[in-house]
Amino acid sequence: MDLDQLKQILDLVRAHELSEFEIEQEGLRLKIRKDAVGAPAVVVHAPVPPPPAHGGPAAVAAPISSVSSGSSVPGGAPTAADGGDAEIELAVVKSPIVGTFYRSPEPGAPSFVDIGTLVKKGQVLCIIEAMKLMNEIDSEYDGEIVNVYVETGQPVQYGERLFAIKTK
Amino acid sequence: MNSNHSEPLPPDLAEAIARAGDRLHGVGSTIHFFPTIGSTNDVALTLAAQGDRDLAVVIADEQTAGRGRRGRAWFSPPGSGLYISIVLTPGLARVDPERATTLLTLAAGVALAEAIEAATALRVDIKWPNDLLVSRRKLAGILAEAVPGGEAPRRVMHVVLGYGINVGPTAYPREIRDRATSLETELSRPIDRAAVCVETLAAVARRYADLLDGRFDAILDAWRARAPGSRGARVAWQAASGPQAGVTEGIDERGALLVRVGDRIERLVAGEVTWL
């Protein structure tokens, strides 16, 4: 569903003075309810996708925006930095699975990335082992690693923060 | 990656594979054979990264840099073992691809145990999640590595399933001598490597089909039947909070090992578990 379709639906809801409207389509559930003042409130639900998908609702990396690197507001929408003209885009890479986190391919080997490493989209950031399957986690972004939240050998949960990447 | 080129299959292996026919369900429709290679998984990972190589098989007579979990070497001398890697794509499963991916390594352990039994009649135990043991000595090891393939928005995960099976007795390095065994050591007779190889490909193909079609219970039941240590055995492992010990209580529907510690149940999905 694109913005135009959403706008059409909102217009229809207004035109027909509906107090509540719900539609489910291709895994997306849209619910519109008028509050007391009459302004429609929109709630969008989407299912959890099987594997992590970039930009999906349970995305590995949640794009966030912040004025100071290191702060994190998972799921927050990008906003302009207040007053400053330089906007810093931070992407937080989250674990797509439960498992054990490894920063290097094997003990003693150099880490895939460190703070300050410039990474390209598709570059391996770490390995997470689950059920003895070594999962390479790669970057969805071009940018610079500005934070590493987990240490080698540490168990990680689904959705746990792994890295912060400054994308601009 | 080394620059070796694959060579034609040895005649005995080519014949055995031709005889297997439909039992392979397309596994090995492309086979790359190397008399000697660094690591079959590395070759298969490169193939997987090139895309469109689902079910490709890499076989070597010798690995010069055979890898186990976390960089451990897998001793791979020529002529005495089977070193095989297969490119799989469990994300293509028709039912619950995520669970299919999670259960792949268990399914692989079941498949190899079944293949060895079919080819040699030797009964093999599975240690969670998928080590293959005979009398607590390791007969075969599996190293599964997942790499993202394709482009966003999705990105199907390829899994390279690598395994090594000790076929003939060999002069194992001292540090693994007491913990390793081979088919010929256990059975005291020569073993046809080609036959074992083809049985493993057929068994992996069969259990992989179970995964793709959502027959998860069949895999879990077969696994449980071959893993006596997954119930009522004392184990130890390293948790985030420090060393832990408990008694195994089986595996759950996603293959996690359940361990009773006092009055609570821990659910293990990763890490090193030691049977005491």
CSV table of C-alpha atoms in Angstrom, one decimal, chain A residues 50-54 98-100 102 104-107 121 129-136 138 140 152 155, chain B residues 69-71 98 102 105-106 129-131 142 144-148 151 153-155 159 240 255 269-271:
chain,number,residue,atom,x,y,z
A,50,PRO,CA,10.5,-15.1,8.6
A,51,PRO,CA,14.0,-14.0,7.9
A,52,PRO,CA,15.1,-10.5,8.7
A,53,ALA,CA,14.5,-8.2,5.8
A,54,HIS,CA,15.9,-4.7,5.4
A,98,VAL,CA,19.2,-15.8,19.4
A,99,GLY,CA,22.7,-17.2,19.6
A,100,THR,CA,26.3,-16.6,20.5
A,102,TYR,CA,31.5,-13.6,17.6
A,104,SER,CA,36.1,-12.6,14.5
A,105,PRO,CA,36.0,-15.7,12.2
A,106,GLU,CA,38.0,-17.6,14.8
A,107,PRO,CA,39.7,-17.1,18.1
A,121,LYS,CA,26.8,-2.7,2.3
A,129,GLU,CA,26.1,-19.1,16.1
A,130,ALA,CA,22.8,-20.8,16.8
A,131,MET,CA,22.2,-24.5,16.7
A,132,LYS,CA,25.8,-24.8,15.5
A,133,LEU,CA,25.0,-22.8,12.4
A,134,MET,CA,27.5,-20.0,11.9
A,135,ASN,CA,25.4,-17.1,10.6
A,136,GLU,CA,27.4,-14.3,9.0
A,138,ASP,CA,26.4,-8.4,7.1
A,140,GLU,CA,22.9,-3.2,5.3
A,152,THR,CA,32.8,-12.1,21.6
A,155,PRO,CA,24.9,-14.7,24.2
B,69,ARG,CA,33.8,-24.9,14.6
B,70,ARG,CA,35.4,-21.7,15.6
B,71,GLY,CA,38.6,-22.2,13.6
B,98,GLU,CA,12.8,-19.9,9.7
B,102,THR,CA,16.9,-23.6,12.7
B,105,THR,CA,21.9,-28.7,11.6
B,106,LEU,CA,19.9,-31.3,13.6
B,129,PRO,CA,23.2,-30.6,18.4
B,130,ASN,CA,24.9,-32.8,15.7
B,131,ASP,CA,28.2,-34.5,16.7
B,142,ILE,CA,29.6,-31.0,10.8
B,144,ALA,CA,27.3,-25.4,8.8
B,145,GLU,CA,27.8,-21.8,7.7
B,146,ALA,CA,25.1,-19.4,6.6
B,147,VAL,CA,25.7,-16.6,4.2
B,148,PRO,CA,23.2,-14.0,3.0
B,151,GLU,CA,19.5,-8.4,-2.6
B,153,PRO,CA,14.2,-6.8,0.4
B,154,ARG,CA,15.0,-10.5,0.5
B,155,ARG,CA,17.9,-12.1,0.7
B,159,VAL,CA,23.7,-22.6,4.1
B,240,ALA,CA,26.7,-15.4,30.4
B,255,GLY,CA,15.9,-28.1,18.6
B,269,VAL,CA,20.7,-22.8,21.5
B,270,ALA,CA,24.4,-22.2,21.2
B,271,GLY,CA,27.7,-22.6,22.9
